[in-house]
mmCIF file of N, CA and C in Angstrom:
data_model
loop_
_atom_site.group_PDB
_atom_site.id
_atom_site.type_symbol
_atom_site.label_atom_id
_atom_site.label_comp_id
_atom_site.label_asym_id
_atom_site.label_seq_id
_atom_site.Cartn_x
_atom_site.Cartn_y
_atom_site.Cartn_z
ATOM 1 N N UNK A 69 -2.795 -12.143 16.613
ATOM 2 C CA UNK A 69 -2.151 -11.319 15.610
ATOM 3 C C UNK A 69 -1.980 -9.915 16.186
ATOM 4 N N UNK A 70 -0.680 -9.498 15.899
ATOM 5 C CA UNK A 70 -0.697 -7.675 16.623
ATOM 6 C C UNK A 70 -1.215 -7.147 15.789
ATOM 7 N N UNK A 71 -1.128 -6.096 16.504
ATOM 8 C CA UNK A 71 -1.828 -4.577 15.468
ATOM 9 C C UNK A 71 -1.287 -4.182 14.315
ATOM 10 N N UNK A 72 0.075 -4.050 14.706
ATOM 11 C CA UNK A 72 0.951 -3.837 13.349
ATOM 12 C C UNK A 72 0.824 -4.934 12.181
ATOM 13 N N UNK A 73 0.651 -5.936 12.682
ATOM 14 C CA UNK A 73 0.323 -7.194 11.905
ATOM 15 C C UNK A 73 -0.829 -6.840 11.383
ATOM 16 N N UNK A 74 -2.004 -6.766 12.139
ATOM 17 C CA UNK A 74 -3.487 -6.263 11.429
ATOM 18 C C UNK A 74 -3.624 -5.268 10.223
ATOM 19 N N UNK A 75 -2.523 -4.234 10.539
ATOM 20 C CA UNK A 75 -2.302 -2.921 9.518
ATOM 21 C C UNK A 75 -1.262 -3.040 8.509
ATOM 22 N N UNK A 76 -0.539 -3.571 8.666
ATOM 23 C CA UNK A 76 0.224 -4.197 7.170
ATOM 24 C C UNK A 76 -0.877 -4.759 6.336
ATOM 25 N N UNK A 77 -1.661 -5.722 7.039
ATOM 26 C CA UNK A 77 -2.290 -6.528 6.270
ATOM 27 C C UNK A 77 -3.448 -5.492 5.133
ATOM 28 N N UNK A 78 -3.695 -4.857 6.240
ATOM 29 C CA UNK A 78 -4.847 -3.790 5.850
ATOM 30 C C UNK A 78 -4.729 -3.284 4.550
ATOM 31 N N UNK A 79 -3.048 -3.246 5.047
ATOM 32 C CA UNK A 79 -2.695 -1.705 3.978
ATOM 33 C C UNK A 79 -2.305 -2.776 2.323
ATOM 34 N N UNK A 80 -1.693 -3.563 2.811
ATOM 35 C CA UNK A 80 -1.778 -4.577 1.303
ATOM 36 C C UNK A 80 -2.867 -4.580 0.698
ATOM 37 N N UNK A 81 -3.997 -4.883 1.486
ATOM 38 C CA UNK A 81 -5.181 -5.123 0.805
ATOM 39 C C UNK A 81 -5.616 -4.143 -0.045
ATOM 40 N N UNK A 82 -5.563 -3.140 0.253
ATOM 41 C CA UNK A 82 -5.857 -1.682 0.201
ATOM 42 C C UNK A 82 -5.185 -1.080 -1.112
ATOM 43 N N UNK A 83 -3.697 -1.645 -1.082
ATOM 44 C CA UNK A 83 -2.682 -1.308 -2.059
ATOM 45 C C UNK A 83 -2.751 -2.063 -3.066
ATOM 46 N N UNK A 84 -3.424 -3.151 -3.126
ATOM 47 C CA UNK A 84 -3.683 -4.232 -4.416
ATOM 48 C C UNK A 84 -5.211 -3.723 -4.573
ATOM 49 N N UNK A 85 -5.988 -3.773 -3.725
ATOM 50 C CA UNK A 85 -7.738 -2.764 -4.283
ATOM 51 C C UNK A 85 -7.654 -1.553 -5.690
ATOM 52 N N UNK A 86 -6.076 -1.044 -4.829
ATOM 53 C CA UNK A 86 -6.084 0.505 -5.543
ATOM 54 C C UNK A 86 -5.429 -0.112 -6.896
ATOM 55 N N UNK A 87 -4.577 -0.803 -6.847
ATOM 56 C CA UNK A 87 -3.511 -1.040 -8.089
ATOM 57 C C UNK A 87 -4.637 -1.976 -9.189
ATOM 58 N N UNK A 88 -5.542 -2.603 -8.702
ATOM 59 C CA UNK A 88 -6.551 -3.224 -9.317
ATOM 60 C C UNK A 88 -7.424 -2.118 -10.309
ATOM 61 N N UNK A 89 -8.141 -1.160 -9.541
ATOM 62 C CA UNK A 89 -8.859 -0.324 -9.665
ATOM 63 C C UNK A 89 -8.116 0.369 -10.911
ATOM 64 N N UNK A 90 -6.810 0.753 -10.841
ATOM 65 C CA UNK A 90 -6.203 1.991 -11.911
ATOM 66 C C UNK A 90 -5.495 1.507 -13.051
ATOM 67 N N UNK A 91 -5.173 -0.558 -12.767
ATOM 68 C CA UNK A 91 -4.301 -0.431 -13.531
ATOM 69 C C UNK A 91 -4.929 -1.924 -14.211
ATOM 70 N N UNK A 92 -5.959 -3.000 -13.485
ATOM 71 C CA UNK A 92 -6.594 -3.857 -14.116
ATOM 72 C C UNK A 92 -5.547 -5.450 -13.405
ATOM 73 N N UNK A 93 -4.722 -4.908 -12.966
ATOM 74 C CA UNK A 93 -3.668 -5.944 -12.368
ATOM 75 C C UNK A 93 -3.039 -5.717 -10.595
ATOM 76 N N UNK A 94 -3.050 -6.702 -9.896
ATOM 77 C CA UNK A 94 -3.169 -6.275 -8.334
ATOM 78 C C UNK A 94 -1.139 -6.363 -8.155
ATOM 79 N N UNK A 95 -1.205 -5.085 -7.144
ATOM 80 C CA UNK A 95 0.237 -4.745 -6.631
ATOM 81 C C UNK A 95 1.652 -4.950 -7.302
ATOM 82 N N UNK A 96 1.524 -6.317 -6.703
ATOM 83 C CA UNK A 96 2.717 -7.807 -7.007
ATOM 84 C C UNK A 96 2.930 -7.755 -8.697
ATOM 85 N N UNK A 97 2.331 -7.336 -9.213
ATOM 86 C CA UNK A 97 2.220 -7.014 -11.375
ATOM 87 C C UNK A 97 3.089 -6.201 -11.356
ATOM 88 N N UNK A 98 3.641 -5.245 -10.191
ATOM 89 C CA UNK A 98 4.514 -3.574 -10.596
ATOM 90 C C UNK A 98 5.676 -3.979 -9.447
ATOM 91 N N UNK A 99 5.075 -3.887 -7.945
ATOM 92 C CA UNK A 99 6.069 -3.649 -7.430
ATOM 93 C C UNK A 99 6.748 -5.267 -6.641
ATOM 94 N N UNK A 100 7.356 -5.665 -5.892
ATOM 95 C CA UNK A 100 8.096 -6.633 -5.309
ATOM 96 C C UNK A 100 6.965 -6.502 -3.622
ATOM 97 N N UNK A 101 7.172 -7.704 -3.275
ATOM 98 C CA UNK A 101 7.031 -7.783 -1.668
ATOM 99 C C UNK A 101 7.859 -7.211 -0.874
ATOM 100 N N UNK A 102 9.045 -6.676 -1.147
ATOM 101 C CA UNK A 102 9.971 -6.352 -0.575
ATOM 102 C C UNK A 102 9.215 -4.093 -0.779
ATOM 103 N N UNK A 103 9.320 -4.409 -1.888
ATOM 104 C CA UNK A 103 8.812 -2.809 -1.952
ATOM 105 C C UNK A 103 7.339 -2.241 -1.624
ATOM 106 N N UNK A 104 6.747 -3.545 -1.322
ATOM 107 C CA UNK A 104 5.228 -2.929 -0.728
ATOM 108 C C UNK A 104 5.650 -3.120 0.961
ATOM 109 N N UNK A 105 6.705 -3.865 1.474
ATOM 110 C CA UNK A 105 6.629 -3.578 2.846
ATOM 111 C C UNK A 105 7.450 -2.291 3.188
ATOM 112 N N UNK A 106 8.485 -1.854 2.269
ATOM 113 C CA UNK A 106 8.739 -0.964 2.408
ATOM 114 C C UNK A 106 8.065 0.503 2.287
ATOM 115 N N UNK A 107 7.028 0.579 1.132
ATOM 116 C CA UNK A 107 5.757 1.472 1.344
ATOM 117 C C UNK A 107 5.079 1.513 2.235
ATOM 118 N N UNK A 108 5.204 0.338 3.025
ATOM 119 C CA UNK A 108 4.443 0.481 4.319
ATOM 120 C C UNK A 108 4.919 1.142 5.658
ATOM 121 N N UNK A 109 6.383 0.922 5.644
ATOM 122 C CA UNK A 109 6.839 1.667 6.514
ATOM 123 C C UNK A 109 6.916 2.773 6.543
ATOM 124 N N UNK A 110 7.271 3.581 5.018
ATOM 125 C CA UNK A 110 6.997 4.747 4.698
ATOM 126 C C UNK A 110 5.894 5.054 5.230
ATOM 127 N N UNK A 111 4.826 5.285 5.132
ATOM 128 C CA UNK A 111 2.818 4.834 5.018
ATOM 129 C C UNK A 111 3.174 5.430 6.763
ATOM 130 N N UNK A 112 3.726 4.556 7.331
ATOM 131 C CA UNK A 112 3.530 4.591 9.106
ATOM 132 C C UNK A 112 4.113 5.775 9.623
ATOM 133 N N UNK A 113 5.333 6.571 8.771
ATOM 134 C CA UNK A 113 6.188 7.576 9.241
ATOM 135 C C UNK A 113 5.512 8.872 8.365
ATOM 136 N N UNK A 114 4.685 8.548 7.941
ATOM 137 C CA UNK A 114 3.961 9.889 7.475
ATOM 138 C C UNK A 114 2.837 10.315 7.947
ATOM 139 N N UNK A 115 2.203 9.312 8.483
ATOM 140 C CA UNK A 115 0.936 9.815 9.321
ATOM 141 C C UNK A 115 -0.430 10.405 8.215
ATOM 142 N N UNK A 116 -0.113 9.711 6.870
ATOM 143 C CA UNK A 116 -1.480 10.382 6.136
ATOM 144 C C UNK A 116 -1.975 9.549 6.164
ATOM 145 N N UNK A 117 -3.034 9.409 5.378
ATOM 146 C CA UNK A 117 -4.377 8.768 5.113
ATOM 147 C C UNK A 117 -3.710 7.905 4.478
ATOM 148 N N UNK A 118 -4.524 6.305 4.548
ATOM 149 C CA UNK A 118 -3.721 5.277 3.670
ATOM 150 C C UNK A 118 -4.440 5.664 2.274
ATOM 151 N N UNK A 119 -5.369 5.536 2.424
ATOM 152 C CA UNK A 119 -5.714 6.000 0.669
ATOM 153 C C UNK A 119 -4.905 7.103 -0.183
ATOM 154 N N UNK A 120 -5.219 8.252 0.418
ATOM 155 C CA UNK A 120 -3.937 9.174 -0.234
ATOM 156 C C UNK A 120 -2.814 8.885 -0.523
ATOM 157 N N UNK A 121 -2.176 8.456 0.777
ATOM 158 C CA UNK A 121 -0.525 7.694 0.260
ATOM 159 C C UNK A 121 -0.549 6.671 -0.453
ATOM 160 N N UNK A 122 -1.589 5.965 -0.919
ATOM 161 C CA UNK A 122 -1.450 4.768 -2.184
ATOM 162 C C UNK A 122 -2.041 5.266 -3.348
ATOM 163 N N UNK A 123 -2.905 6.058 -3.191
ATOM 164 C CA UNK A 123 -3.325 6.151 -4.549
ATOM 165 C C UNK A 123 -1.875 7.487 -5.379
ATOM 166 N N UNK A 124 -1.534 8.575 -4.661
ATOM 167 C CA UNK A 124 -0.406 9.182 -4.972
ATOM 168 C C UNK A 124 0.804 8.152 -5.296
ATOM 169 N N UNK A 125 0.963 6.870 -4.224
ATOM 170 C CA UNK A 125 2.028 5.955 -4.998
ATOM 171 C C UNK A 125 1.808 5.614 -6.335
ATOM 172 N N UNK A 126 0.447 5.328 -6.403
ATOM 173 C CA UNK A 126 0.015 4.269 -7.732
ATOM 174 C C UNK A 126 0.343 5.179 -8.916
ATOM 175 N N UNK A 127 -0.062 6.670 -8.990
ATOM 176 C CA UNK A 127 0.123 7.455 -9.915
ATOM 177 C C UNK A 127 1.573 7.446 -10.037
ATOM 178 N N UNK A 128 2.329 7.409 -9.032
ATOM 179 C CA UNK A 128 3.781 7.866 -9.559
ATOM 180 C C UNK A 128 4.258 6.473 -10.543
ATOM 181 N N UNK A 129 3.828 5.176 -10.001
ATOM 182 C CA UNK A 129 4.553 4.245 -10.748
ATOM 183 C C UNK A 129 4.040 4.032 -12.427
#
């Protein structure tokens, strides 16, 4: 498995943890597969912390 492969995965996990945590229902309940890989690419071109950039997503939705 690549790296990038390893860190998508990561970051899903991470992004359904958080969406669990705030909202009682994981990711896939709000957004599409299509729009969590696209948060992810976002996620890679910003260079922050994955927690910050998901939990700031989670609030906006």
């Amino acid at each position: 498995m690549s790296k990038l492969t390893q860190e998508r995965i990561s970051f899903i996990e991470r992004l359904h943890e958080i969406f669990i945590k705030r909202t009682g229902h994981g990711a896939f309940a709000y957004i599409s597969v299509s729009d969590a890989m696209t948060l992810f690419d976002s996620y890679q071109d910003s260079n922050e912390d994955a927690g910050l950039f998901i939990n700031r997503y989670v609030r906006s939705v």
